[in-house]
Tab-separated table of C-alpha atoms in Angstrom:
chain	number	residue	atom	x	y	z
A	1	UNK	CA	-17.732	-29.730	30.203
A	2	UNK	CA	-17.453	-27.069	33.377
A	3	UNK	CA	-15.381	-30.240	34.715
A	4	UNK	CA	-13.292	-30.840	32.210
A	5	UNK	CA	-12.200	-27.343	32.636
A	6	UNK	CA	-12.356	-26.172	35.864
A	7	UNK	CA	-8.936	-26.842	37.176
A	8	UNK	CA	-7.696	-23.834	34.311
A	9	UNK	CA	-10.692	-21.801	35.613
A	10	UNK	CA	-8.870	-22.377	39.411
A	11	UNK	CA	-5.850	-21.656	37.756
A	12	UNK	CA	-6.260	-18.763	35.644
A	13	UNK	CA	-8.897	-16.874	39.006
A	14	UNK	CA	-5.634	-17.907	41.697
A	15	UNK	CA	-3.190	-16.239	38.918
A	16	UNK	CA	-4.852	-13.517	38.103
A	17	UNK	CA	-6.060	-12.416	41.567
A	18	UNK	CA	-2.485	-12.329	43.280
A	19	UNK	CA	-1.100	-9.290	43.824
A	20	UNK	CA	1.163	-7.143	41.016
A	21	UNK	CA	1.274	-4.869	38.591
A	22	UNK	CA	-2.397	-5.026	37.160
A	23	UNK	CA	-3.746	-5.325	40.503
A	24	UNK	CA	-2.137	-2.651	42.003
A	25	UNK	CA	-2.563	-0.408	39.198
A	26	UNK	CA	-6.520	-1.303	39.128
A	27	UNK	CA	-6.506	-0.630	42.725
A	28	UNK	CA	-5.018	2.423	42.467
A	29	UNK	CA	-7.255	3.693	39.387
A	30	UNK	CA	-10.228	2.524	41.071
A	31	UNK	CA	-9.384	4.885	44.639
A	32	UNK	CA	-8.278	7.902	42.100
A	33	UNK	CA	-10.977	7.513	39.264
A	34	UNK	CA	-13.866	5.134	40.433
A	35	UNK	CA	-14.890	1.763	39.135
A	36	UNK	CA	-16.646	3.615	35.910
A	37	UNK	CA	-13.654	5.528	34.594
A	38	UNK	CA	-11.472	2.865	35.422
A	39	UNK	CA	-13.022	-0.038	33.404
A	40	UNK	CA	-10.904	1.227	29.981
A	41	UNK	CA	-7.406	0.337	32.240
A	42	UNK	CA	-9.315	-2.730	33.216
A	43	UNK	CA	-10.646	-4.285	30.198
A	44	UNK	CA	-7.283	-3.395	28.258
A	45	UNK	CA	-5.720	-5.292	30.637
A	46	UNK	CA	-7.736	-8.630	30.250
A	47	UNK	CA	-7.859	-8.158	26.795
A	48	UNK	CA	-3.836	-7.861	26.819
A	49	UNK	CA	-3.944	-10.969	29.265
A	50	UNK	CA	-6.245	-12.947	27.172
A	51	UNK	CA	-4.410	-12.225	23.485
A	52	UNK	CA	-0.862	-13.403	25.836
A	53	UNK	CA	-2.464	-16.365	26.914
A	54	UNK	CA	-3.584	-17.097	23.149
A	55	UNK	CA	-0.554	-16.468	21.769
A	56	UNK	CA	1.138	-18.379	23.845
A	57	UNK	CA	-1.181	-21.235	23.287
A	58	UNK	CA	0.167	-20.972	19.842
A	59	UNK	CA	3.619	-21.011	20.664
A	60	UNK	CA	4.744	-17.444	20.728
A	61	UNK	CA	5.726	-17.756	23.822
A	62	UNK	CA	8.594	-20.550	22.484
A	63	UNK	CA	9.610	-18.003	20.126
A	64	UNK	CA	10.479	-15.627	23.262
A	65	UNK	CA	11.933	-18.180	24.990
A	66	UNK	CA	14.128	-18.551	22.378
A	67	UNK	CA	15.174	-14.753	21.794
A	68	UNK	CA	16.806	-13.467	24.669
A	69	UNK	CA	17.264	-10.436	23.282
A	70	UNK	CA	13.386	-9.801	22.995
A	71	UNK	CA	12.991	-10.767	26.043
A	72	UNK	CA	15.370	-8.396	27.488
A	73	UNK	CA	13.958	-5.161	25.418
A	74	UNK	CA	10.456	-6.015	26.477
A	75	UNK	CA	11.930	-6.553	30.444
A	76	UNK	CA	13.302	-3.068	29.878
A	77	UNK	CA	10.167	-1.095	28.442
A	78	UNK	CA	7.872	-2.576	30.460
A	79	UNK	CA	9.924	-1.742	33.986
A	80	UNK	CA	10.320	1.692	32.610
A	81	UNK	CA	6.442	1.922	31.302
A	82	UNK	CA	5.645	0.426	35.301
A	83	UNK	CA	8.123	3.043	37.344
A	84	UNK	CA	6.973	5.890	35.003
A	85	UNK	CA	3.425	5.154	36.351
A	86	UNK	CA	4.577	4.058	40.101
A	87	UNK	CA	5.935	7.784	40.222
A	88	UNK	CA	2.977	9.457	38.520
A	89	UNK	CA	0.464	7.459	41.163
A	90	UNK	CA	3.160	7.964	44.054
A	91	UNK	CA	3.378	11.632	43.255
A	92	UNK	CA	-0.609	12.464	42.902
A	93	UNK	CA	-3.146	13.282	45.982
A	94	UNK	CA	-6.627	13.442	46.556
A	95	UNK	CA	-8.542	13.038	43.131
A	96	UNK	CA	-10.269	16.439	43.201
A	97	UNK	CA	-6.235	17.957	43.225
A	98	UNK	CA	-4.756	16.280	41.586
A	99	UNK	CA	-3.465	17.600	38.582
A	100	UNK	CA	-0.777	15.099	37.295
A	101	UNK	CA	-3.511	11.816	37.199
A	102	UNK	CA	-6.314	14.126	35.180
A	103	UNK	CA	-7.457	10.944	33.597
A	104	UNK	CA	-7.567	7.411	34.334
A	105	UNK	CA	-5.118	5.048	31.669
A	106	UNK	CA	-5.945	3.840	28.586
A	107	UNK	CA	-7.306	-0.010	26.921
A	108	UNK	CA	-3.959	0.414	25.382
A	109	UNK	CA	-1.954	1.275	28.067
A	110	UNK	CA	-3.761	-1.597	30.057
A	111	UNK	CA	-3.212	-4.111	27.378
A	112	UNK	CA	0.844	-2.997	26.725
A	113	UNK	CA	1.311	-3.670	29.900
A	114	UNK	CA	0.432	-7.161	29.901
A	115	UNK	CA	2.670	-7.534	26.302
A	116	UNK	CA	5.848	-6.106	28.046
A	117	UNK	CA	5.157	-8.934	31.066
A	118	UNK	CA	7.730	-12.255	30.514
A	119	UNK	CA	6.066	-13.543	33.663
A	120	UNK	CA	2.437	-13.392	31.993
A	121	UNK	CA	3.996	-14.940	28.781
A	122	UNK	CA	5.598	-17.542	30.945
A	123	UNK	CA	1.978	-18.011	32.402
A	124	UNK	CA	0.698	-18.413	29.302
A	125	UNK	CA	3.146	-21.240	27.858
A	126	UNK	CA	3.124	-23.308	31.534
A	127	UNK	CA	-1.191	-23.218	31.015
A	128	UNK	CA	-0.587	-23.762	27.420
A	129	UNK	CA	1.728	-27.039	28.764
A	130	UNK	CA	-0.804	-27.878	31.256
A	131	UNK	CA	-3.755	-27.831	29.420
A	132	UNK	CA	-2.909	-28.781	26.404
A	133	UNK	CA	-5.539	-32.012	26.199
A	134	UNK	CA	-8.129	-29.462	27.154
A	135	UNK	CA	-8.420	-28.871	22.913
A	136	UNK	CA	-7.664	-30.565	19.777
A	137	UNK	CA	-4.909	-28.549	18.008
A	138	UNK	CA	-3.166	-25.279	19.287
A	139	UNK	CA	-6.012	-23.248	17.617
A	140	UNK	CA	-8.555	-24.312	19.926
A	141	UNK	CA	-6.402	-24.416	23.132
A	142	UNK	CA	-5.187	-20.993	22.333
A	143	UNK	CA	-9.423	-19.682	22.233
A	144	UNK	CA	-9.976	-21.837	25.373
A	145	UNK	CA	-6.981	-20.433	27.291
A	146	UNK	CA	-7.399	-16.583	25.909
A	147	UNK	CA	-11.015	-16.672	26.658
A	148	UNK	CA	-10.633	-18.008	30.203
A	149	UNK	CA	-7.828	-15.388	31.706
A	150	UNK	CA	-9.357	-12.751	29.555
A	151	UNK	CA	-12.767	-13.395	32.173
A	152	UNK	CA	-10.211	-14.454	34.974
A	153	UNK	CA	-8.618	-11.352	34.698
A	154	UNK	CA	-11.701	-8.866	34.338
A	155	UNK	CA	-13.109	-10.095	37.546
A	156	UNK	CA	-10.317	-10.554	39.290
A	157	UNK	CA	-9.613	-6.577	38.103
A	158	UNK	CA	-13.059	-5.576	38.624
A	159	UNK	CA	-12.360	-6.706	42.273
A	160	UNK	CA	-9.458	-5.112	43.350
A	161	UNK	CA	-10.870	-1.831	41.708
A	162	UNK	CA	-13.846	-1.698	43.853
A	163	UNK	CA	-11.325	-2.210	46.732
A	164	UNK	CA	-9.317	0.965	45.750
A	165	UNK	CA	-13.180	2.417	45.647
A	166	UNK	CA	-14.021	1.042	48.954
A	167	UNK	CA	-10.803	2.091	49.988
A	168	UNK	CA	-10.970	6.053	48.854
A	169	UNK	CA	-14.083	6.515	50.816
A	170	UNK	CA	-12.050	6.117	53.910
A	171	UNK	CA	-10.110	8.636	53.526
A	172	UNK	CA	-10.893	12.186	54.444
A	173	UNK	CA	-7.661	14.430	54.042
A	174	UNK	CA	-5.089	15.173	51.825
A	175	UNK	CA	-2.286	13.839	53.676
A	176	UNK	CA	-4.069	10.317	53.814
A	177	UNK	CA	-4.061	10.052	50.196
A	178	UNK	CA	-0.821	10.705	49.508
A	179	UNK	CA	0.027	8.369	51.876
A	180	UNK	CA	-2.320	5.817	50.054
A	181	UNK	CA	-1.313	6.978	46.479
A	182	UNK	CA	2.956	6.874	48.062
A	183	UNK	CA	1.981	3.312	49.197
A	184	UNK	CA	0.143	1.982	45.665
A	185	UNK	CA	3.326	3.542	44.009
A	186	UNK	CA	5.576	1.849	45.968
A	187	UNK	CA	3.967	-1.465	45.887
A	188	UNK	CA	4.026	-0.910	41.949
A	189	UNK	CA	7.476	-0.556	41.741
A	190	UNK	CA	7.909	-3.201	43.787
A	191	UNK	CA	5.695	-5.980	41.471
A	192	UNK	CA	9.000	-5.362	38.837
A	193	UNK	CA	11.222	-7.416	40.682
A	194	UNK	CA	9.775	-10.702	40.169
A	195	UNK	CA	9.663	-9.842	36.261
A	196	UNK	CA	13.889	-9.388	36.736
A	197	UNK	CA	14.307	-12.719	38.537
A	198	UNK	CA	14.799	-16.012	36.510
A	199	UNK	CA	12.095	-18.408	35.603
């Protein structure tokens, strides 16, 4: 069986463990927060993942495809959602000062995140497309594909947070975390440009 499926498991590890917004943003809560207080963002966000994958396994993904307009609002919130939180982790130092990160995001916020993506949608139909004779109806393929990114993404997650842990015990003075945090805010705002550029 672990044959049968193991070129989605490649897939859906080499997808989820690329640099962007989730990464960056579990990076970033994992140097502010720790691993612990971050796993909320983190398991939002696989959860989001996995229900995107799902759906588009049953074909919601079409139905954006064929609403530009949807497509357009959800571009919109979710660049807005990402370069409200690029500023709030661009502006914030060392985690004992700060005052404007006082908590770690939500599940929810984690999960919205991956609902305002197109990209992650668009992942979800090309899988859906690709591994299609994986199940027998879109049911099953949409289970299959939601419970492999959801894993995918929690340990691909769970990695780069430990980084951003590994990473915060490096640094010893103010000015190197805001230079860290000014960096992870940066590279945030910079993982909404592919979401802008066509398919």
């Amino acid at each position: 069986m672990f044959e049968t499926i193991f070129p989605l498991v490649l897939f859906a590890l080499v997808s989820t463990s690329t640099p962007g917004m989730a990464t960056t943003l579990s990076t970033a809560s994992g140097a502010q927060f720790g691993f612990r207080r971050s796993v909320p963002l983190m398991a939002g966000s696989a959860a989001g993942l996995a229900t995107v994958a799902a759906a588009g396994a049953a074909g919601l993904a079409g139905l954006l495809a064929a609403a530009p307009s949807l497509q357009l609002a959800m571009k919109i919130a979710g660049s807005l959602y990402l370069i409200w939180l690029a500023v709030k982790i661009g502006r914030s130092g060392p985690p004992n000062l700060d005052v404007a990160m006082a908590k770690p995001n939500s599940f929810f916020g984690g999960a919205g995140l991956q609902w305002m993506n197109p990209k992650g949608w668009a992942m979800g139909l090309g899988a859906a497309a690709s591994f299609a004779a994986l199940a027998n109806g879109p049911l099953q393929l949409a289970l299959l594909l939601g419970a492999v990114f959801g894993l995918a993404a929690a340990l691909s997650l769970s990695a780069w947070c430990v980084a951003g842990t590994l990473l915060a015990r490096l640094l010893r003075t103010e000015r190197q975390w805001r230079v860290l945090n000014a960096v992870l805010g940066l590279l945030l705002a910079a993982s909404i440009i592919p979401m802008w550029q066509p398919a």
